[in-house]
PDB file of C-alpha atoms in Angstrom:
ATOM      1  CA  MET A  25       0.000   0.000   0.000  1.00 67.00           C
ATOM      2  CA  LEU A  26       2.735   2.443   1.011  1.00 74.00           C
ATOM      3  CA  LEU A  27       4.816   1.544  -2.030  1.00 74.00           C
ATOM      4  CA  GLY A  28       1.819   2.049  -4.315  1.00 76.00           C
ATOM      5  CA  LEU A  29       1.063   5.471  -2.815  1.00 81.00           C
ATOM      6  CA  ASN A  30       4.654   6.605  -3.294  1.00 79.00           C
ATOM      7  CA  LEU A  31       4.660   5.404  -6.897  1.00 80.00           C
ATOM      8  CA  PHE A  32       1.417   7.281  -7.448  1.00 82.00           C
ATOM      9  CA  GLY A  33       3.078  10.339  -5.897  1.00 82.00           C
ATOM     10  CA  LEU A  34       5.924  10.078  -8.399  1.00 82.00           C
ATOM     11  CA  LEU A  35       3.385   9.999 -11.222  1.00 85.00           C
ATOM     12  CA  ILE A  36       1.655  13.123  -9.909  1.00 86.00           C
ATOM     13  CA  GLY A  37       5.054  14.780  -9.445  1.00 82.00           C
ATOM     14  CA  GLY A  38       5.958  14.106 -13.065  1.00 83.00           C
ATOM     15  CA  ILE A  39       2.692  15.649 -14.224  1.00 86.00           C
ATOM     16  CA  MET A  40       3.292  18.731 -12.047  1.00 85.00           C
ATOM     17  CA  LEU A  41       6.839  19.074 -13.376  1.00 81.00           C
ATOM     18  CA  ALA A  42       5.552  19.057 -16.943  1.00 83.00           C
ATOM     19  CA  SER A  43       2.958  21.724 -16.155  1.00 83.00           C
ATOM     20  CA  ASN A  44       5.127  24.030 -13.983  1.00 79.00           C
ATOM     21  CA  TYR A  45       8.495  24.044 -15.713  1.00 75.00           C
ATOM     22  CA  GLU A  46       8.222  27.825 -16.251  1.00 79.00           C
ATOM     23  CA  ASN A  47       8.065  28.491 -12.482  1.00 82.00           C
ATOM     24  CA  PRO A  48      11.635  27.950 -11.159  1.00 81.00           C
ATOM     25  CA  ASP A  49      10.751  28.026  -7.444  1.00 81.00           C
ATOM     26  CA  LEU A  50       7.858  25.601  -7.753  1.00 83.00           C
ATOM     27  CA  PHE A  51       9.864  23.439 -10.151  1.00 83.00           C
ATOM     28  CA  MET A  52      12.726  23.015  -7.646  1.00 86.00           C
ATOM     29  CA  THR A  53      10.267  22.318  -4.825  1.00 86.00           C
ATOM     30  CA  ILE A  54       8.698  19.534  -6.862  1.00 84.00           C
ATOM     31  CA  ILE A  55      12.152  18.134  -7.691  1.00 85.00           C
ATOM     32  CA  MET A  56      13.102  17.998  -3.999  1.00 87.00           C
ATOM     33  CA  ASN A  57       9.855  16.273  -3.078  1.00 86.00           C
ATOM     34  CA  MET A  58      10.253  13.763  -5.886  1.00 85.00           C
ATOM     35  CA  LEU A  59      13.798  12.915  -4.776  1.00 86.00           C
ATOM     36  CA  TRP A  60      12.511  12.259  -1.281  1.00 86.00           C
ATOM     37  CA  THR A  61       9.697  10.156  -2.732  1.00 86.00           C
ATOM     38  CA  VAL A  62      12.197   8.112  -4.757  1.00 84.00           C
ATOM     39  CA  PHE A  63      14.088   7.390  -1.540  1.00 82.00           C
ATOM     40  CA  ASN A  64      10.833   6.320   0.130  1.00 83.00           C
ATOM     41  CA  VAL A  65      10.020   4.096  -2.847  1.00 82.00           C
ATOM     42  CA  LEU A  66      13.372   2.307  -2.544  1.00 81.00           C
ATOM     43  CA  LEU A  67      12.933   1.756   1.196  1.00 80.00           C
ATOM     44  CA  ALA A  68       9.372   0.519   0.720  1.00 81.00           C
ATOM     45  CA  GLY A  69      10.597  -1.741  -2.083  1.00 80.00           C
ATOM     46  CA  ALA A  70      13.215  -3.201   0.259  1.00 80.00           C
ATOM     47  CA  CYS A  71      10.457  -3.948   2.777  1.00 80.00           C
ATOM     48  CA  VAL A  72       8.424  -5.682   0.066  1.00 76.00           C
ATOM     49  CA  ALA A  73      11.411  -7.778  -1.033  1.00 76.00           C
ATOM     50  CA  VAL A  74      12.175  -8.857   2.530  1.00 73.00           C
ATOM     51  CA  SER A  75       8.534  -9.684   3.274  1.00 72.00           C
ATOM     52  CA  LEU A  76       8.334 -11.966   0.222  1.00 68.00           C
ATOM     53  CA  GLU A  77      11.505 -13.897   1.028  1.00 64.00           C
ATOM     54  CA  SER A  78      11.133 -17.388   2.433  1.00 57.00           C
ATOM     55  CA  ARG A  79      12.258 -17.724   6.019  1.00 59.00           C
ATOM     56  CA  GLN A  80      15.154 -20.005   6.890  1.00 56.00           C
ATOM     57  CA  ILE A  81      14.681 -21.303  10.397  1.00 55.00           C
ATOM     58  CA  ARG A  82      17.471 -23.088  12.227  1.00 56.00           C
ATOM     59  CA  GLN A  83      16.860 -24.848  15.496  1.00 61.00           C
ATOM     60  CA  SER A  84      20.323 -23.860  16.711  1.00 66.00           C
ATOM     61  CA  PRO A  85      22.995 -21.387  15.548  1.00 75.00           C
ATOM     62  CA  ARG A  86      25.751 -22.761  13.328  1.00 80.00           C
ATOM     63  CA  VAL A  87      29.298 -21.447  13.733  1.00 83.00           C
ATOM     64  CA  SER A  88      31.887 -21.766  10.964  1.00 84.00           C
ATOM     65  CA  ALA A  89      35.136 -23.087  12.420  1.00 84.00           C
ATOM     66  CA  THR A  90      37.985 -25.399  11.431  1.00 87.00           C
ATOM     67  CA  LEU A  91      38.761 -27.603  14.427  1.00 89.00           C
ATOM     68  CA  PRO A  92      41.008 -30.689  14.431  1.00 91.00           C
ATOM     69  CA  ALA A  93      39.112 -33.913  15.050  1.00 92.00           C
ATOM     70  CA  ILE A  94      39.306 -37.690  14.824  1.00 93.00           C
ATOM     71  CA  LEU A  95      36.457 -39.579  13.152  1.00 92.00           C
ATOM     72  CA  GLN A  96      35.803 -43.167  14.232  1.00 92.00           C
ATOM     73  CA  THR A  97      33.790 -45.280  11.787  1.00 88.00           C
ATOM     74  CA  PRO A  98      31.502 -48.227  12.684  1.00 84.00           C
ATOM     75  CA  ASP A  99      34.146 -50.763  11.532  1.00 85.00           C
ATOM     76  CA  GLY A 100      36.685 -49.443  14.039  1.00 84.00           C
ATOM     77  CA  MET A 101      38.740 -47.286  11.657  1.00 89.00           C
ATOM     78  CA  ALA A 102      39.878 -43.831  12.772  1.00 92.00           C
ATOM     79  CA  PHE A 103      40.742 -40.884  10.508  1.00 90.00           C
ATOM     80  CA  ARG A 104      42.105 -37.452  11.247  1.00 92.00           C
ATOM     81  CA  CYS A 105      39.822 -34.765   9.849  1.00 92.00           C
ATOM     82  CA  ASP A 106      38.640 -31.211  10.427  1.00 92.00           C
ATOM     83  CA  THR A 107      35.308 -29.642  11.164  1.00 92.00           C
ATOM     84  CA  HIS A 108      33.980 -26.833   9.004  1.00 90.00           C
ATOM     85  CA  ASP A 109      31.175 -25.790  11.357  1.00 90.00           C
ATOM     86  CA  PHE A 110      29.406 -26.810  14.546  1.00 90.00           C
ATOM     87  CA  SER A 111      26.170 -26.197  16.420  1.00 89.00           C
ATOM     88  CA  GLU A 112      24.442 -27.354  19.580  1.00 88.00           C
ATOM     89  CA  GLN A 113      23.011 -30.322  17.696  1.00 89.00           C
ATOM     90  CA  GLY A 114      25.751 -31.419  15.339  1.00 91.00           C
ATOM     91  CA  LEU A 115      28.925 -30.900  13.371  1.00 92.00           C
ATOM     92  CA  GLY A 116      30.026 -30.410   9.803  1.00 92.00           C
ATOM     93  CA  VAL A 117      33.081 -32.570   9.090  1.00 93.00           C
ATOM     94  CA  THR A 118      35.461 -32.553   6.114  1.00 92.00           C
ATOM     95  CA  LEU A 119      36.667 -36.096   5.403  1.00 90.00           C
ATOM     96  CA  PRO A 120      40.170 -36.897   4.153  1.00 88.00           C
ATOM     97  CA  PRO A 121      40.468 -37.885   0.462  1.00 88.00           C
ATOM     98  CA  GLY A 122      39.241 -41.378  -0.332  1.00 85.00           C
ATOM     99  CA  VAL A 123      37.096 -41.778   2.778  1.00 85.00           C
ATOM    100  CA  GLN A 124      33.378 -42.328   2.214  1.00 85.00           C
ATOM    101  CA  ILE A 125      30.708 -42.811   4.884  1.00 88.00           C
ATOM    102  CA  ALA A 126      27.098 -43.720   4.154  1.00 88.00           C
ATOM    103  CA  PRO A 127      24.217 -41.650   5.520  1.00 90.00           C
ATOM    104  CA  GLY A 128      22.720 -43.160   8.659  1.00 91.00           C
ATOM    105  CA  SER A 129      26.047 -44.533   9.887  1.00 91.00           C
ATOM    106  CA  LEU A 130      26.788 -44.239  13.602  1.00 93.00           C
ATOM    107  CA  VAL A 131      30.207 -42.664  14.103  1.00 93.00           C
ATOM    108  CA  GLY A 132      32.244 -41.107  16.867  1.00 93.00           C
ATOM    109  CA  VAL A 133      33.901 -37.693  16.686  1.00 94.00           C
ATOM    110  CA  THR A 134      36.724 -36.702  19.014  1.00 93.00           C
ATOM    111  CA  LEU A 135      37.508 -32.988  19.083  1.00 92.00           C
ATOM    112  CA  THR A 136      41.087 -32.227  20.092  1.00 89.00           C
ATOM    113  CA  ARG A 137      42.862 -29.170  21.463  1.00 85.00           C
ATOM    114  CA  GLY A 138      46.364 -29.842  22.662  1.00 82.00           C
ATOM    115  CA  ASP A 139      46.082 -32.559  25.289  1.00 84.00           C
ATOM    116  CA  ASP A 140      42.335 -32.020  25.765  1.00 87.00           C
ATOM    117  CA  GLU A 141      39.792 -34.219  23.995  1.00 89.00           C
ATOM    118  CA  ALA A 142      36.007 -34.404  23.783  1.00 92.00           C
ATOM    119  CA  TYR A 143      34.358 -37.524  22.374  1.00 94.00           C
ATOM    120  CA  VAL A 144      30.747 -37.389  21.141  1.00 94.00           C
ATOM    121  CA  PRO A 145      28.675 -40.142  19.483  1.00 94.00           C
ATOM    122  CA  CYS A 146      27.036 -38.996  16.248  1.00 94.00           C
ATOM    123  CA  LYS A 147      24.876 -40.118  13.349  1.00 94.00           C
ATOM    124  CA  VAL A 148      25.630 -39.167   9.738  1.00 93.00           C
ATOM    125  CA  VAL A 149      22.637 -37.275   8.324  1.00 93.00           C
ATOM    126  CA  LEU A 150      24.140 -35.542   5.264  1.00 90.00           C
ATOM    127  CA  CYS A 151      26.793 -36.440   2.689  1.00 90.00           C
ATOM    128  CA  GLN A 152      28.069 -33.959   0.086  1.00 88.00           C
ATOM    129  CA  GLY A 153      31.284 -35.219  -1.446  1.00 86.00           C
ATOM    130  CA  GLN A 154      34.004 -35.073   1.197  1.00 88.00           C
ATOM    131  CA  ARG A 155      31.765 -33.086   3.529  1.00 91.00           C
ATOM    132  CA  ILE A 156      29.361 -34.779   5.894  1.00 91.00           C
ATOM    133  CA  GLY A 157      26.926 -33.497   8.476  1.00 92.00           C
ATOM    134  CA  VAL A 158      26.581 -35.426  11.714  1.00 93.00           C
ATOM    135  CA  LYS A 159      23.916 -35.071  14.374  1.00 93.00           C
ATOM    136  CA  LEU A 160      24.795 -35.574  18.012  1.00 93.00           C
ATOM    137  CA  GLU A 161      23.348 -38.649  19.650  1.00 94.00           C
ATOM    138  CA  PRO A 162      22.068 -38.310  23.246  1.00 94.00           C
ATOM    139  CA  LEU A 163      25.029 -37.210  25.385  1.00 93.00           C
ATOM    140  CA  THR A 164      25.850 -37.790  29.009  1.00 94.00           C
ATOM    141  CA  PRO A 165      26.213 -34.624  31.135  1.00 93.00           C
ATOM    142  CA  GLU A 166      29.998 -35.048  31.036  1.00 94.00           C
ATOM    143  CA  GLN A 167      30.046 -35.440  27.240  1.00 93.00           C
ATOM    144  CA  ALA A 168      27.802 -32.396  26.801  1.00 93.00           C
ATOM    145  CA  PHE A 169      30.057 -30.316  29.067  1.00 93.00           C
ATOM    146  CA  ASN A 170      33.228 -31.382  27.260  1.00 92.00           C
ATOM    147  CA  TYR A 171      31.641 -30.749  23.845  1.00 92.00           C
ATOM    148  CA  THR A 172      30.619 -27.227  24.869  1.00 91.00           C
ATOM    149  CA  GLN A 173      34.103 -26.525  26.213  1.00 88.00           C
ATOM    150  CA  MET A 174      35.675 -27.620  22.919  1.00 88.00           C
ATOM    151  CA  THR A 175      33.298 -25.601  20.727  1.00 88.00           C
ATOM    152  CA  PHE A 176      31.332 -22.654  22.095  1.00 86.00           C
ATOM    153  CA  GLY A 177      33.625 -22.315  25.112  1.00 84.00           C
ATOM    154  CA  ARG A 178      36.803 -21.683  23.094  1.00 78.00           C
ATOM    155  CA  ALA A 179      37.886 -18.066  23.544  1.00 74.00           C
ATOM    156  CA  ASP A 180      40.448 -18.266  20.719  1.00 72.00           C
ATOM    157  CA  LEU A 181      37.710 -19.245  18.271  1.00 71.00           C
ATOM    158  CA  TRP A 182      35.686 -16.083  18.926  1.00 68.00           C
ATOM    159  CA  VAL A 183      38.774 -13.834  18.938  1.00 66.00           C
ATOM    160  CA  ASP A 184      39.802 -15.130  15.504  1.00 61.00           C
ATOM    161  CA  ALA A 185      36.260 -14.612  14.192  1.00 58.00           C
ATOM    162  CA  TRP A 186      36.118 -11.032  15.468  1.00 61.00           C
ATOM    163  CA  ASN A 187      39.550 -10.223  14.011  1.00 57.00           C
ATOM    164  CA  ALA A 188      38.493 -11.636  10.641  1.00 57.00           C
ATOM    165  CA  ALA A 189      35.291  -9.593  10.530  1.00 58.00           C
ATOM    166  CA  ALA A 190      35.107  -7.049   7.716  1.00 63.00           C
ATOM    167  CA  PRO A 191      35.071  -3.390   8.818  1.00 66.00           C
ATOM    168  CA  ASP A 192      31.838  -1.456   8.586  1.00 67.00           C
ATOM    169  CA  ALA A 193      31.168   0.020   5.140  1.00 71.00           C
ATOM    170  CA  PRO A 194      28.175   2.397   5.345  1.00 76.00           C
ATOM    171  CA  LEU A 195      28.156   3.194   1.634  1.00 77.00           C
ATOM    172  CA  SER A 196      28.284  -0.482   0.713  1.00 79.00           C
ATOM    173  CA  ALA A 197      25.434  -1.225   3.129  1.00 77.00           C
ATOM    174  CA  LEU A 198      23.381   1.609   1.622  1.00 75.00           C
ATOM    175  CA  ARG A 199      24.032   0.260  -1.876  1.00 82.00           C
ATOM    176  CA  ASN A 200      22.841  -3.179  -0.793  1.00 82.00           C
ATOM    177  CA  VAL A 201      19.645  -1.708   0.678  1.00 79.00           C
ATOM    178  CA  LEU A 202      18.972   0.229  -2.528  1.00 79.00           C
ATOM    179  CA  ASN A 203      19.561  -2.897  -4.633  1.00 84.00           C
ATOM    180  CA  ILE A 204      17.082  -4.799  -2.474  1.00 82.00           C
ATOM    181  CA  GLY A 205      14.657  -1.895  -2.905  1.00 80.00           C
ATOM    182  CA  VAL A 206      14.878  -2.118  -6.693  1.00 82.00           C
ATOM    183  CA  ARG A 207      14.248  -5.866  -6.475  1.00 82.00           C
ATOM    184  CA  GLY A 208      11.212  -5.213  -4.278  1.00 80.00           C
ATOM    185  CA  ILE A 209       9.798  -2.736  -6.794  1.00 80.00           C
ATOM    186  CA  ARG A 210      10.163  -5.340  -9.553  1.00 82.00           C
ATOM    187  CA  LEU A 211       8.416  -7.939  -7.394  1.00 80.00           C
ATOM    188  CA  PHE A 212       5.624  -5.464  -6.629  1.00 77.00           C
ATOM    189  CA  ALA A 213       5.173  -4.720 -10.331  1.00 80.00           C
ATOM    190  CA  LYS A 214       5.125  -8.440 -11.181  1.00 82.00           C
ATOM    191  CA  LEU A 215       2.572  -9.237  -8.469  1.00 79.00           C
ATOM    192  CA  SER A 216       0.370  -6.331  -9.535  1.00 78.00           C
ATOM    193  CA  ARG A 217       0.547  -7.433 -13.168  1.00 81.00           C
ATOM    194  CA  ASP A 218      -0.256 -11.048 -12.274  1.00 80.00           C
ATOM    195  CA  THR A 219      -3.189  -9.983 -10.089  1.00 79.00           C
ATOM    196  CA  LEU A 220      -4.598  -7.757 -12.817  1.00 76.00           C
ATOM    197  CA  THR A 221      -4.208 -10.521 -15.401  1.00 80.00           C
ATOM    198  CA  GLU A 222      -6.005 -12.987 -13.124  1.00 79.00           C
ATOM    199  CA  LYS A 223      -8.894 -10.574 -12.616  1.00 77.00           C
ATOM    200  CA  LEU A 224      -9.216  -9.995 -16.360  1.00 77.00           C
ATOM    201  CA  LYS A 225      -9.268 -13.757 -16.995  1.00 76.00           C
ATOM    202  CA  HIS A 226     -11.859 -14.413 -14.273  1.00 70.00           C
ATOM    203  CA  PRO A 227     -13.907 -11.221 -13.819  1.00 66.00           C
ATOM    204  CA  GLY A 228     -16.651 -13.017 -11.880  1.00 59.00           C
ATOM    205  CA  ILE A 229     -14.442 -14.169  -9.004  1.00 52.00           C
ATOM    206  CA  GLY A 230     -14.435 -10.833  -7.197  1.00 51.00           C
ATOM    207  CA  LYS A 231     -18.206 -10.436  -7.565  1.00 51.00           C
ATOM    208  CA  ALA A 232     -18.843 -13.973  -6.356  1.00 48.00           C
ATOM    209  CA  ARG A 233     -16.734 -13.387  -3.275  1.00 51.00           C
ATOM    210  CA  SER A 234     -18.491 -10.086  -2.548  1.00 49.00           C
ATOM    211  CA  SER A 235     -21.941 -11.662  -2.848  1.00 50.00           C
ATOM    212  CA  SER A 236     -20.974 -14.601  -0.642  1.00 48.00           C
ATOM    213  CA  ASP A 237     -19.582 -12.233   1.976  1.00 50.00           C
ATOM    214  CA  SER A 238     -22.781 -10.177   1.959  1.00 49.00           C
ATOM    215  CA  GLN A 239     -24.873 -13.336   2.365  1.00 50.00           C
ATOM    216  CA  VAL A 240     -22.820 -14.397   5.355  1.00 43.00           C
ATOM    217  CA  LYS A 241     -23.249 -11.006   7.021  1.00 46.00           C
ATOM    218  CA  GLN A 242     -27.044 -11.100   6.667  1.00 48.00           C
ATOM    219  CA  PRO A 243     -28.850 -12.185   9.906  1.00 48.00           C
TER     220      PRO A 243
END
């Protein structure tokens, strides 16, 4: 609604510009208002684009980190590997070349840090080439404590992540917002066009709905 009103305002502004180009003061006033309206249109378009995006819901946060680990397979083999991320419910593990593990396999992962180790039983739930995703099996209180200490409790992990963070770039952030706004305007135009086309193909749908609503409201 807000985006449509601002677009309508731009249309009216264009008409007023065409009819008042001989009045410099009024012309500049209209220009300033139209620039502000364009900014509003981009912000409203960004809101439309965000509202139409599908939500990605994770049950637990996932942290990207390369941690040394040892993977124990069901047949008793053990391989040195690295994690590429972890969460409260599982790990992402990068297997060494030539090692393949089938989905559904029960494995053990031992996270190492110096002389400290944390063993957790896991189940393979995802296989993508040399990368697998494992879900933690039910842990004992001691296993859960050790796992937390080796992952979320590592101070060096968070320090490295903060040092690697990109510095703030206000102009780049503004450019991204404006790009999202343009995408939202295109989505708004497409939805409006599709809605209008649907109404032209089935002109009786709106009337049928109105009549049914009026019948429901009658005592």
